[in-house]
PDB file of C-alpha atoms in Angstrom:
ATOM      1  CA  MET E 191      19.078  -3.572  -1.811  1.00 78.00           C
ATOM      2  CA  ALA E 192      15.271  -3.670  -1.828  1.00 93.00           C
ATOM      3  CA  ILE E 193      13.390  -2.653   1.315  1.00 97.00           C
ATOM      4  CA  TYR E 194      11.541  -5.961   0.957  1.00 98.00           C
ATOM      5  CA  LYS E 195      10.506  -8.556  -1.585  1.00 98.00           C
ATOM      6  CA  GLY E 196       7.093 -10.232  -1.571  1.00 98.00           C
ATOM      7  CA  ALA E 197       3.758  -9.091  -0.183  1.00 98.00           C
ATOM      8  CA  GLY E 198       3.513  -5.935   1.872  1.00 98.00           C
ATOM      9  CA  VAL E 199       0.121  -5.174   3.392  1.00 99.00           C
ATOM     10  CA  ALA E 200      -1.424  -1.744   2.915  1.00 98.00           C
ATOM     11  CA  ILE E 201      -2.901  -2.036   6.375  1.00 98.00           C
ATOM     12  CA  VAL E 202      -6.192  -0.462   7.428  1.00 98.00           C
ATOM     13  CA  THR E 203      -6.466   1.893  10.383  1.00 98.00           C
ATOM     14  CA  PRO E 204      -9.142   0.398  12.677  1.00 98.00           C
ATOM     15  CA  MET E 205     -11.482   2.890  14.302  1.00 98.00           C
ATOM     16  CA  PHE E 206     -14.120   3.094  16.984  1.00 97.00           C
ATOM     17  CA  GLN E 207     -17.654   4.142  16.046  1.00 95.00           C
ATOM     18  CA  ASP E 208     -16.820   7.733  16.952  1.00 95.00           C
ATOM     19  CA  GLY E 209     -13.996   7.714  14.386  1.00 94.00           C
ATOM     20  CA  THR E 210     -11.065   7.663  16.789  1.00 97.00           C
ATOM     21  CA  VAL E 211      -8.245   5.205  16.183  1.00 98.00           C
ATOM     22  CA  ASN E 212      -8.627   1.821  17.879  1.00 98.00           C
ATOM     23  CA  TYR E 213      -5.027   1.063  18.810  1.00 98.00           C
ATOM     24  CA  GLU E 214      -5.835  -2.223  20.560  1.00 98.00           C
ATOM     25  CA  LYS E 215      -7.378  -3.621  17.379  1.00 98.00           C
ATOM     26  CA  PHE E 216      -4.546  -2.139  15.317  1.00 98.00           C
ATOM     27  CA  ALA E 217      -2.065  -4.188  17.356  1.00 98.00           C
ATOM     28  CA  GLU E 218      -4.167  -7.305  16.767  1.00 98.00           C
ATOM     29  CA  LEU E 219      -4.202  -6.684  13.008  1.00 98.00           C
ATOM     30  CA  ILE E 220      -0.422  -6.232  12.996  1.00 98.00           C
ATOM     31  CA  GLU E 221       0.060  -9.510  14.875  1.00 98.00           C
ATOM     32  CA  PHE E 222      -2.325 -11.280  12.463  1.00 98.00           C
ATOM     33  CA  GLN E 223      -0.228 -10.041   9.558  1.00 98.00           C
ATOM     34  CA  ILE E 224       3.114 -11.066  11.020  1.00 98.00           C
ATOM     35  CA  ALA E 225       1.791 -14.497  12.061  1.00 98.00           C
ATOM     36  CA  ASN E 226       0.709 -15.058   8.446  1.00 98.00           C
ATOM     37  CA  LYS E 227       4.068 -14.210   6.843  1.00 98.00           C
ATOM     38  CA  THR E 228       3.396 -10.709   5.570  1.00 98.00           C
ATOM     39  CA  ASP E 229       6.704  -9.411   4.248  1.00 98.00           C
ATOM     40  CA  ALA E 230       6.221  -5.733   5.175  1.00 98.00           C
ATOM     41  CA  ILE E 231       3.635  -3.423   6.700  1.00 98.00           C
ATOM     42  CA  ILE E 232       2.711  -0.238   4.878  1.00 98.00           C
ATOM     43  CA  VAL E 233       1.073   2.066   7.400  1.00 98.00           C
ATOM     44  CA  CYS E 234      -0.967   5.233   6.749  1.00 98.00           C
ATOM     45  CA  GLY E 235      -1.371   4.725   3.032  1.00 97.00           C
ATOM     46  CA  THR E 236      -4.611   5.197   1.103  1.00 95.00           C
ATOM     47  CA  THR E 237      -6.010   2.025   2.690  1.00 98.00           C
ATOM     48  CA  GLY E 238      -5.110   3.414   6.103  1.00 98.00           C
ATOM     49  CA  GLU E 239      -7.293   6.500   5.465  1.00 97.00           C
ATOM     50  CA  SER E 240      -4.312   8.823   5.739  1.00 97.00           C
ATOM     51  CA  SER E 241      -6.182  11.598   3.938  1.00 95.00           C
ATOM     52  CA  THR E 242      -8.548  12.038   6.903  1.00 97.00           C
ATOM     53  CA  LEU E 243      -6.017  11.623   9.701  1.00 97.00           C
ATOM     54  CA  SER E 244      -4.658  14.782  11.263  1.00 97.00           C
ATOM     55  CA  ASN E 245      -0.870  15.141  11.197  1.00 97.00           C
ATOM     56  CA  GLU E 246      -0.778  14.252  14.885  1.00 97.00           C
ATOM     57  CA  GLU E 247      -2.887  11.117  14.398  1.00 98.00           C
ATOM     58  CA  HIS E 248      -0.937  10.177  11.279  1.00 98.00           C
ATOM     59  CA  LEU E 249       2.355  10.247  13.168  1.00 98.00           C
ATOM     60  CA  ASP E 250       0.916   8.571  16.260  1.00 98.00           C
ATOM     61  CA  VAL E 251      -0.301   5.649  14.122  1.00 98.00           C
ATOM     62  CA  ILE E 252       3.132   5.347  12.481  1.00 98.00           C
ATOM     63  CA  ARG E 253       4.942   5.442  15.836  1.00 98.00           C
ATOM     64  CA  TYR E 254       2.589   2.843  17.307  1.00 98.00           C
ATOM     65  CA  CYS E 255       3.052   0.551  14.311  1.00 98.00           C
ATOM     66  CA  VAL E 256       6.855   0.745  14.596  1.00 98.00           C
ATOM     67  CA  GLU E 257       6.612   0.000  18.324  1.00 98.00           C
ATOM     68  CA  VAL E 258       4.353  -3.042  17.902  1.00 98.00           C
ATOM     69  CA  VAL E 259       6.232  -4.492  14.922  1.00 98.00           C
ATOM     70  CA  ALA E 260       9.510  -4.124  16.843  1.00 98.00           C
ATOM     71  CA  GLY E 261      11.732  -4.864  13.876  1.00 98.00           C
ATOM     72  CA  ARG E 262      10.133  -8.188  12.923  1.00 98.00           C
ATOM     73  CA  VAL E 263       9.276  -7.000   9.393  1.00 98.00           C
ATOM     74  CA  PRO E 264       9.952  -3.705   7.594  1.00 98.00           C
ATOM     75  CA  VAL E 265       7.556  -0.837   8.311  1.00 98.00           C
ATOM     76  CA  ILE E 266       6.983   1.582   5.448  1.00 99.00           C
ATOM     77  CA  ALA E 267       5.090   4.774   6.234  1.00 98.00           C
ATOM     78  CA  GLY E 268       2.878   6.648   3.824  1.00 98.00           C
ATOM     79  CA  THR E 269       4.003  10.269   4.172  1.00 98.00           C
ATOM     80  CA  GLY E 270       3.075  11.781   0.827  1.00 98.00           C
ATOM     81  CA  SER E 271       1.138  15.005   0.368  1.00 97.00           C
ATOM     82  CA  ASN E 272       0.166  17.455  -2.346  1.00 96.00           C
ATOM     83  CA  CYS E 273       2.162  20.022  -0.371  1.00 97.00           C
ATOM     84  CA  THR E 274       5.909  19.447  -0.515  1.00 98.00           C
ATOM     85  CA  GLU E 275       6.537  21.027   2.901  1.00 98.00           C
ATOM     86  CA  SER E 276       3.865  18.816   4.503  1.00 98.00           C
ATOM     87  CA  ALA E 277       5.419  15.720   2.928  1.00 98.00           C
ATOM     88  CA  ILE E 278       8.833  16.761   4.241  1.00 98.00           C
ATOM     89  CA  TYR E 279       7.440  17.249   7.751  1.00 98.00           C
ATOM     90  CA  LEU E 280       5.669  13.877   7.839  1.00 98.00           C
ATOM     91  CA  SER E 281       8.655  12.119   6.296  1.00 98.00           C
ATOM     92  CA  THR E 282      11.235  13.529   8.716  1.00 98.00           C
ATOM     93  CA  GLU E 283       9.015  12.725  11.703  1.00 98.00           C
ATOM     94  CA  ALA E 284       8.387   9.185  10.421  1.00 98.00           C
ATOM     95  CA  GLU E 285      12.121   8.694  10.030  1.00 98.00           C
ATOM     96  CA  LYS E 286      12.603   9.774  13.646  1.00 98.00           C
ATOM     97  CA  ALA E 287       9.994   7.164  14.624  1.00 98.00           C
ATOM     98  CA  GLY E 288      12.209   4.428  13.181  1.00 98.00           C
ATOM     99  CA  VAL E 289      10.455   3.406   9.959  1.00 98.00           C
ATOM    100  CA  ASP E 290      12.365   1.305   7.436  1.00 98.00           C
ATOM    101  CA  GLY E 291      11.099   3.238   4.432  1.00 98.00           C
ATOM    102  CA  LEU E 292       8.590   5.748   3.110  1.00 98.00           C
ATOM    103  CA  LEU E 293       5.837   5.572   0.502  1.00 98.00           C
ATOM    104  CA  LEU E 294       5.273   8.879  -1.288  1.00 98.00           C
ATOM    105  CA  VAL E 295       2.142   9.299  -3.364  1.00 98.00           C
ATOM    106  CA  THR E 296       2.185  11.650  -6.335  1.00 97.00           C
ATOM    107  CA  PRO E 297       0.799  15.058  -5.334  1.00 97.00           C
ATOM    108  CA  TYR E 298      -2.970  14.990  -5.826  1.00 95.00           C
ATOM    109  CA  TYR E 299      -5.195  17.751  -7.195  1.00 94.00           C
ATOM    110  CA  ASN E 300      -2.291  20.081  -8.062  1.00 93.00           C
ATOM    111  CA  LYS E 301      -1.559  18.041 -11.229  1.00 93.00           C
ATOM    112  CA  ALA E 302       2.142  18.877 -11.275  1.00 96.00           C
ATOM    113  CA  THR E 303       4.240  18.620 -14.411  1.00 98.00           C
ATOM    114  CA  GLN E 304       6.882  15.889 -14.651  1.00 98.00           C
ATOM    115  CA  ASN E 305       9.517  18.458 -13.679  1.00 98.00           C
ATOM    116  CA  GLY E 306       7.351  19.461 -10.742  1.00 98.00           C
ATOM    117  CA  LEU E 307       7.065  15.824  -9.660  1.00 98.00           C
ATOM    118  CA  TYR E 308      10.830  15.436  -9.920  1.00 98.00           C
ATOM    119  CA  GLU E 309      11.462  18.518  -7.767  1.00 98.00           C
ATOM    120  CA  HIS E 310       8.822  17.480  -5.232  1.00 98.00           C
ATOM    121  CA  PHE E 311      10.117  13.957  -4.725  1.00 98.00           C
ATOM    122  CA  LYS E 312      13.755  15.043  -4.707  1.00 98.00           C
ATOM    123  CA  ALA E 313      13.066  17.682  -2.048  1.00 98.00           C
ATOM    124  CA  VAL E 314      11.373  15.131   0.209  1.00 98.00           C
ATOM    125  CA  ALA E 315      14.074  12.517  -0.371  1.00 98.00           C
ATOM    126  CA  ASP E 316      16.824  15.028   0.382  1.00 98.00           C
ATOM    127  CA  SER E 317      15.246  15.683   3.793  1.00 98.00           C
ATOM    128  CA  VAL E 318      15.638  12.061   4.980  1.00 98.00           C
ATOM    129  CA  LYS E 319      18.028   9.126   4.718  1.00 98.00           C
ATOM    130  CA  VAL E 320      15.576   6.199   4.682  1.00 98.00           C
ATOM    131  CA  PRO E 321      14.713   4.563   1.343  1.00 98.00           C
ATOM    132  CA  ILE E 322      11.659   5.787  -0.547  1.00 98.00           C
ATOM    133  CA  ILE E 323       9.108   4.088  -2.772  1.00 98.00           C
ATOM    134  CA  LEU E 324       7.146   6.364  -5.090  1.00 98.00           C
ATOM    135  CA  TYR E 325       3.410   5.680  -5.449  1.00 98.00           C
ATOM    136  CA  ASN E 326       1.754   6.121  -8.825  1.00 98.00           C
ATOM    137  CA  VAL E 327      -2.046   5.933  -8.662  1.00 97.00           C
ATOM    138  CA  PRO E 328      -3.435   8.370 -11.239  1.00 96.00           C
ATOM    139  CA  SER E 329      -7.027   7.177 -10.787  1.00 94.00           C
ATOM    140  CA  ARG E 330      -6.968   8.749  -7.316  1.00 94.00           C
ATOM    141  CA  THR E 331      -4.534  11.626  -7.769  1.00 95.00           C
ATOM    142  CA  GLY E 332      -5.235  12.864 -11.309  1.00 95.00           C
ATOM    143  CA  CYS E 333      -1.469  12.774 -11.892  1.00 96.00           C
ATOM    144  CA  ASN E 334       0.604  10.117 -13.665  1.00 98.00           C
ATOM    145  CA  ILE E 335       4.331   9.866 -12.992  1.00 98.00           C
ATOM    146  CA  LEU E 336       5.865   8.738 -16.269  1.00 98.00           C
ATOM    147  CA  PRO E 337       8.456   5.955 -16.515  1.00 98.00           C
ATOM    148  CA  GLU E 338      11.151   8.405 -17.597  1.00 98.00           C
ATOM    149  CA  THR E 339      10.594  10.457 -14.430  1.00 98.00           C
ATOM    150  CA  VAL E 340      10.658   7.395 -12.167  1.00 98.00           C
ATOM    151  CA  VAL E 341      13.933   6.203 -13.686  1.00 98.00           C
ATOM    152  CA  ARG E 342      15.457   9.698 -13.508  1.00 98.00           C
ATOM    153  CA  LEU E 343      14.611   9.948  -9.814  1.00 98.00           C
ATOM    154  CA  CYS E 344      15.949   6.483  -8.981  1.00 98.00           C
ATOM    155  CA  LYS E 345      19.200   7.241 -10.806  1.00 98.00           C
ATOM    156  CA  ASP E 346      19.661  10.783  -9.477  1.00 98.00           C
ATOM    157  CA  VAL E 347      18.514  10.384  -5.874  1.00 98.00           C
ATOM    158  CA  GLU E 348      20.252   7.706  -3.835  1.00 97.00           C
ATOM    159  CA  ASN E 349      17.409   6.913  -1.452  1.00 98.00           C
ATOM    160  CA  ILE E 350      14.595   6.782  -4.030  1.00 98.00           C
ATOM    161  CA  VAL E 351      14.638   3.077  -4.764  1.00 98.00           C
ATOM    162  CA  GLY E 352      11.322   2.008  -6.256  1.00 98.00           C
ATOM    163  CA  VAL E 353       7.735   2.588  -7.248  1.00 98.00           C
ATOM    164  CA  LYS E 354       4.340   1.195  -6.334  1.00 98.00           C
ATOM    165  CA  GLU E 355       2.680   1.035  -9.744  1.00 98.00           C
ATOM    166  CA  ALA E 356      -1.113   1.279  -9.511  1.00 98.00           C
ATOM    167  CA  SER E 357      -1.768   2.890 -12.875  1.00 98.00           C
ATOM    168  CA  GLY E 358      -3.188  -0.401 -14.118  1.00 97.00           C
ATOM    169  CA  ASN E 359      -1.379   0.271 -17.396  1.00 98.00           C
ATOM    170  CA  ILE E 360       0.711  -2.823 -18.120  1.00 98.00           C
ATOM    171  CA  SER E 361       2.182  -1.202 -21.225  1.00 98.00           C
ATOM    172  CA  GLN E 362       3.443   1.723 -19.141  1.00 98.00           C
ATOM    173  CA  ILE E 363       4.889  -0.658 -16.559  1.00 98.00           C
ATOM    174  CA  ALA E 364       6.639  -2.672 -19.280  1.00 98.00           C
ATOM    175  CA  HIS E 365       8.112   0.563 -20.613  1.00 98.00           C
ATOM    176  CA  LEU E 366       9.269   1.459 -17.101  1.00 98.00           C
ATOM    177  CA  ALA E 367      10.953  -1.928 -16.649  1.00 98.00           C
ATOM    178  CA  ALA E 368      12.671  -1.622 -20.024  1.00 98.00           C
ATOM    179  CA  LEU E 369      14.007   1.841 -19.203  1.00 98.00           C
ATOM    180  CA  ALA E 370      15.002   0.955 -15.649  1.00 98.00           C
ATOM    181  CA  LYS E 371      17.211  -2.031 -16.456  1.00 96.00           C
ATOM    182  CA  GLY E 372      16.978  -3.098 -12.822  1.00 95.00           C
ATOM    183  CA  CYS E 373      17.546   0.268 -11.136  1.00 97.00           C
ATOM    184  CA  VAL E 374      13.899   0.553  -9.964  1.00 98.00           C
ATOM    185  CA  ASP E 375      12.223  -1.817  -7.475  1.00 98.00           C
ATOM    186  CA  ILE E 376       8.763  -2.235  -8.999  1.00 98.00           C
ATOM    187  CA  TYR E 377       5.846  -3.267  -6.785  1.00 98.00           C
ATOM    188  CA  SER E 378       2.368  -3.990  -8.037  1.00 98.00           C
ATOM    189  CA  GLY E 379      -0.187  -1.594  -6.594  1.00 98.00           C
ATOM    190  CA  ASN E 380      -3.081  -3.702  -7.875  1.00 98.00           C
ATOM    191  CA  ASP E 381      -3.891  -7.125  -6.443  1.00 98.00           C
ATOM    192  CA  ASP E 382      -5.111  -8.437  -9.793  1.00 98.00           C
ATOM    193  CA  GLN E 383      -1.750  -7.658 -11.434  1.00 98.00           C
ATOM    194  CA  ILE E 384       0.777  -9.192  -9.033  1.00 98.00           C
ATOM    195  CA  VAL E 385       1.948 -11.956 -11.374  1.00 98.00           C
ATOM    196  CA  PRO E 386       1.839  -9.842 -14.564  1.00 98.00           C
ATOM    197  CA  ILE E 387       4.005  -7.160 -12.947  1.00 98.00           C
ATOM    198  CA  MET E 388       6.393  -9.670 -11.415  1.00 98.00           C
ATOM    199  CA  SER E 389       6.752 -11.213 -14.882  1.00 98.00           C
ATOM    200  CA  LEU E 390       8.087  -7.826 -16.020  1.00 98.00           C
ATOM    201  CA  GLY E 391      10.668  -7.778 -13.248  1.00 98.00           C
ATOM    202  CA  GLY E 392       8.574  -6.615 -10.304  1.00 98.00           C
ATOM    203  CA  ILE E 393       9.563  -7.865  -6.851  1.00 98.00           C
ATOM    204  CA  GLY E 394       6.246  -7.906  -5.036  1.00 98.00           C
ATOM    205  CA  VAL E 395       3.043  -6.107  -4.175  1.00 98.00           C
ATOM    206  CA  ILE E 396       1.706  -3.479  -1.809  1.00 98.00           C
ATOM    207  CA  SER E 397      -1.582  -5.193  -1.205  1.00 98.00           C
ATOM    208  CA  VAL E 398      -5.130  -4.566  -0.019  1.00 98.00           C
ATOM    209  CA  LEU E 399      -5.924  -8.292  -0.354  1.00 98.00           C
ATOM    210  CA  SER E 400      -3.246  -9.029   2.258  1.00 98.00           C
ATOM    211  CA  ASN E 401      -5.462  -7.459   4.922  1.00 98.00           C
ATOM    212  CA  VAL E 402      -7.813 -10.448   4.714  1.00 98.00           C
ATOM    213  CA  ALA E 403      -5.608 -13.099   3.061  1.00 98.00           C
ATOM    214  CA  PRO E 404      -2.031 -12.360   4.148  1.00 98.00           C
ATOM    215  CA  LEU E 405      -0.647 -15.883   3.852  1.00 98.00           C
ATOM    216  CA  GLN E 406      -2.173 -16.435   0.409  1.00 98.00           C
ATOM    217  CA  THR E 407      -0.868 -13.109  -0.914  1.00 98.00           C
ATOM    218  CA  HIS E 408       2.580 -13.850   0.497  1.00 98.00           C
ATOM    219  CA  GLU E 409       2.505 -17.227  -1.232  1.00 98.00           C
ATOM    220  CA  ILE E 410       1.527 -15.728  -4.613  1.00 98.00           C
ATOM    221  CA  CYS E 411       4.709 -13.662  -4.439  1.00 98.00           C
ATOM    222  CA  GLN E 412       6.932 -16.278  -2.835  1.00 98.00           C
ATOM    223  CA  LYS E 413       5.991 -18.965  -5.344  1.00 98.00           C
ATOM    224  CA  TYR E 414       6.903 -16.578  -8.144  1.00 98.00           C
ATOM    225  CA  LEU E 415      10.204 -15.605  -6.497  1.00 98.00           C
ATOM    226  CA  ASP E 416      11.000 -19.304  -5.983  1.00 98.00           C
ATOM    227  CA  GLY E 417      10.451 -19.994  -9.682  1.00 98.00           C
ATOM    228  CA  ASP E 418       7.078 -21.757  -9.414  1.00 98.00           C
ATOM    229  CA  VAL E 419       5.385 -19.368 -11.813  1.00 98.00           C
ATOM    230  CA  GLN E 420       2.586 -21.781 -12.695  1.00 98.00           C
ATOM    231  CA  GLU E 421       1.454 -22.135  -9.080  1.00 98.00           C
ATOM    232  CA  SER E 422       1.814 -18.404  -8.494  1.00 98.00           C
ATOM    233  CA  ALA E 423      -0.405 -17.718 -11.497  1.00 98.00           C
ATOM    234  CA  ARG E 424      -2.946 -20.304 -10.342  1.00 98.00           C
ATOM    235  CA  MET E 425      -3.168 -18.639  -6.939  1.00 98.00           C
ATOM    236  CA  GLN E 426      -3.447 -15.198  -8.561  1.00 98.00           C
ATOM    237  CA  LEU E 427      -6.391 -16.324 -10.662  1.00 98.00           C
ATOM    238  CA  GLU E 428      -8.025 -18.085  -7.714  1.00 98.00           C
ATOM    239  CA  ALA E 429      -8.096 -14.755  -5.875  1.00 98.00           C
ATOM    240  CA  ILE E 430      -9.545 -12.669  -8.726  1.00 98.00           C
ATOM    241  CA  ASP E 431     -13.212 -12.817  -7.680  1.00 98.00           C
ATOM    242  CA  LEU E 432     -12.323 -11.777  -4.130  1.00 98.00           C
ATOM    243  CA  VAL E 433     -10.051  -8.996  -5.394  1.00 98.00           C
ATOM    244  CA  ASN E 434     -12.857  -7.684  -7.601  1.00 98.00           C
ATOM    245  CA  ALA E 435     -15.251  -7.747  -4.642  1.00 98.00           C
ATOM    246  CA  LEU E 436     -12.709  -5.856  -2.527  1.00 98.00           C
ATOM    247  CA  PHE E 437     -12.753  -3.082  -5.111  1.00 98.00           C
ATOM    248  CA  CYS E 438     -16.456  -3.021  -6.043  1.00 98.00           C
ATOM    249  CA  GLU E 439     -16.638   0.190  -3.990  1.00 98.00           C
ATOM    250  CA  VAL E 440     -13.805   2.627  -3.390  1.00 97.00           C
ATOM    251  CA  ASN E 441     -10.981   1.291  -1.219  1.00 98.00           C
ATOM    252  CA  PRO E 442     -10.901   0.944   1.802  1.00 98.00           C
ATOM    253  CA  ILE E 443     -14.688   0.628   2.162  1.00 98.00           C
ATOM    254  CA  PRO E 444     -14.874  -3.074   1.156  1.00 98.00           C
ATOM    255  CA  VAL E 445     -11.740  -4.249   2.958  1.00 98.00           C
ATOM    256  CA  LYS E 446     -12.913  -2.777   6.247  1.00 98.00           C
ATOM    257  CA  ALA E 447     -16.265  -4.491   5.705  1.00 98.00           C
ATOM    258  CA  ALA E 448     -14.417  -7.753   4.981  1.00 98.00           C
ATOM    259  CA  LEU E 449     -12.373  -7.508   8.179  1.00 98.00           C
ATOM    260  CA  ASN E 450     -15.548  -6.818  10.140  1.00 98.00           C
ATOM    261  CA  LEU E 451     -17.168  -9.906   8.563  1.00 98.00           C
ATOM    262  CA  MET E 452     -14.142 -11.888   9.774  1.00 98.00           C
ATOM    263  CA  GLY E 453     -14.696 -10.612  13.314  1.00 98.00           C
ATOM    264  CA  MET E 454     -11.542  -8.484  13.222  1.00 97.00           C
ATOM    265  CA  GLU E 455     -13.401  -5.303  14.286  1.00 96.00           C
ATOM    266  CA  ALA E 456     -11.794  -2.836  11.895  1.00 98.00           C
ATOM    267  CA  GLY E 457     -14.674  -0.534  12.710  1.00 97.00           C
ATOM    268  CA  THR E 458     -16.091   2.401  10.852  1.00 97.00           C
ATOM    269  CA  LEU E 459     -14.795   4.755   8.156  1.00 97.00           C
ATOM    270  CA  ARG E 460     -14.178   8.456   8.321  1.00 96.00           C
ATOM    271  CA  ARG E 461     -16.359  10.693   6.197  1.00 96.00           C
ATOM    272  CA  PRO E 462     -16.631  11.256   3.315  1.00 97.00           C
ATOM    273  CA  LEU E 463     -16.352   7.450   3.083  1.00 97.00           C
ATOM    274  CA  THR E 464     -19.533   5.640   4.051  1.00 96.00           C
ATOM    275  CA  ASP E 465     -20.559   2.080   4.863  1.00 95.00           C
ATOM    276  CA  MET E 466     -20.786  -0.438   2.052  1.00 97.00           C
ATOM    277  CA  GLU E 467     -24.064  -0.894   0.170  1.00 97.00           C
ATOM    278  CA  PRO E 468     -25.947  -4.047   1.316  1.00 97.00           C
ATOM    279  CA  ALA E 469     -25.906  -5.646  -2.151  1.00 98.00           C
ATOM    280  CA  ASN E 470     -22.132  -5.227  -2.306  1.00 98.00           C
ATOM    281  CA  VAL E 471     -21.723  -6.632   1.211  1.00 98.00           C
ATOM    282  CA  ALA E 472     -23.556  -9.747   0.028  1.00 98.00           C
ATOM    283  CA  ARG E 473     -21.260  -9.975  -3.009  1.00 98.00           C
ATOM    284  CA  LEU E 474     -18.193  -9.578  -0.814  1.00 98.00           C
ATOM    285  CA  GLU E 475     -19.378 -12.161   1.702  1.00 98.00           C
ATOM    286  CA  LYS E 476     -20.036 -14.661  -1.105  1.00 98.00           C
ATOM    287  CA  ALA E 477     -16.561 -14.119  -2.564  1.00 98.00           C
ATOM    288  CA  MET E 478     -14.938 -14.522   0.859  1.00 98.00           C
ATOM    289  CA  LYS E 479     -16.778 -17.796   1.482  1.00 98.00           C
ATOM    290  CA  GLU E 480     -15.834 -19.131  -1.949  1.00 98.00           C
ATOM    291  CA  TYR E 481     -12.211 -18.189  -1.319  1.00 98.00           C
ATOM    292  CA  GLY E 482     -12.310 -19.967   2.038  1.00 97.00           C
ATOM    293  CA  ILE E 483     -11.584 -17.100   4.419  1.00 98.00           C
ATOM    294  CA  LEU E 484     -15.074 -16.866   5.895  1.00 96.00           C
TER     295      LEU E 484
END
């Protein structure tokens, strides 16, 4: 059974100007998501700036998220690493915190072979009992997990259940769906490909857009799941300009700027990420106004 179907938010980690985590605002963002029908919360992923959180901060944010959500929607924790032992540590601690699932990114920089990826993910999965979603984002990691490897893992390892596909390669995702024959829960990792991936058998999205438009992103998925493909596609296309603006600089720079424009006080970014260029802020603000969220 899938951890969730629909739109899961890859939630930001709000911060004070000094770079420390703003837990009060984090709670407000979580409540905003739940009030607007978000189907799951993915905490400490790329959008949550996990790469610049210490292990202690990383786990504190996960624990706090689980506490605030209090079982109302699934909480999925990003606990991947390019070090297998680090991923095992974060994953086992997140499981103790009560998460409903884990999101494991492909090891970055190391550029493991497919056999290396298999061994890495299997070792992490064997250390926990909660279900796991793999995360394929080669543009950020320099490493592409091939469809054959995803299917092998989902068949061989009981608690590896799905993949967040952010390769952007629809042909690869179609090949994955054909090989999987339903044994892999496929989530779109790109907000401009929700409907295309669901048309190939995907069951939802892990979304950046949901941070600022949770109800709309939920509805894109729900309409598709309910069989209203035409309306789902219309809503997908309506969001394209905003999605493009949210990715005109590296994520999560624009989405934090968007939340700040909405008065949500997501705060600053940790270096090496920097504030958004003024011209891109203007583009983002225009797209948000045209979409009706500002």
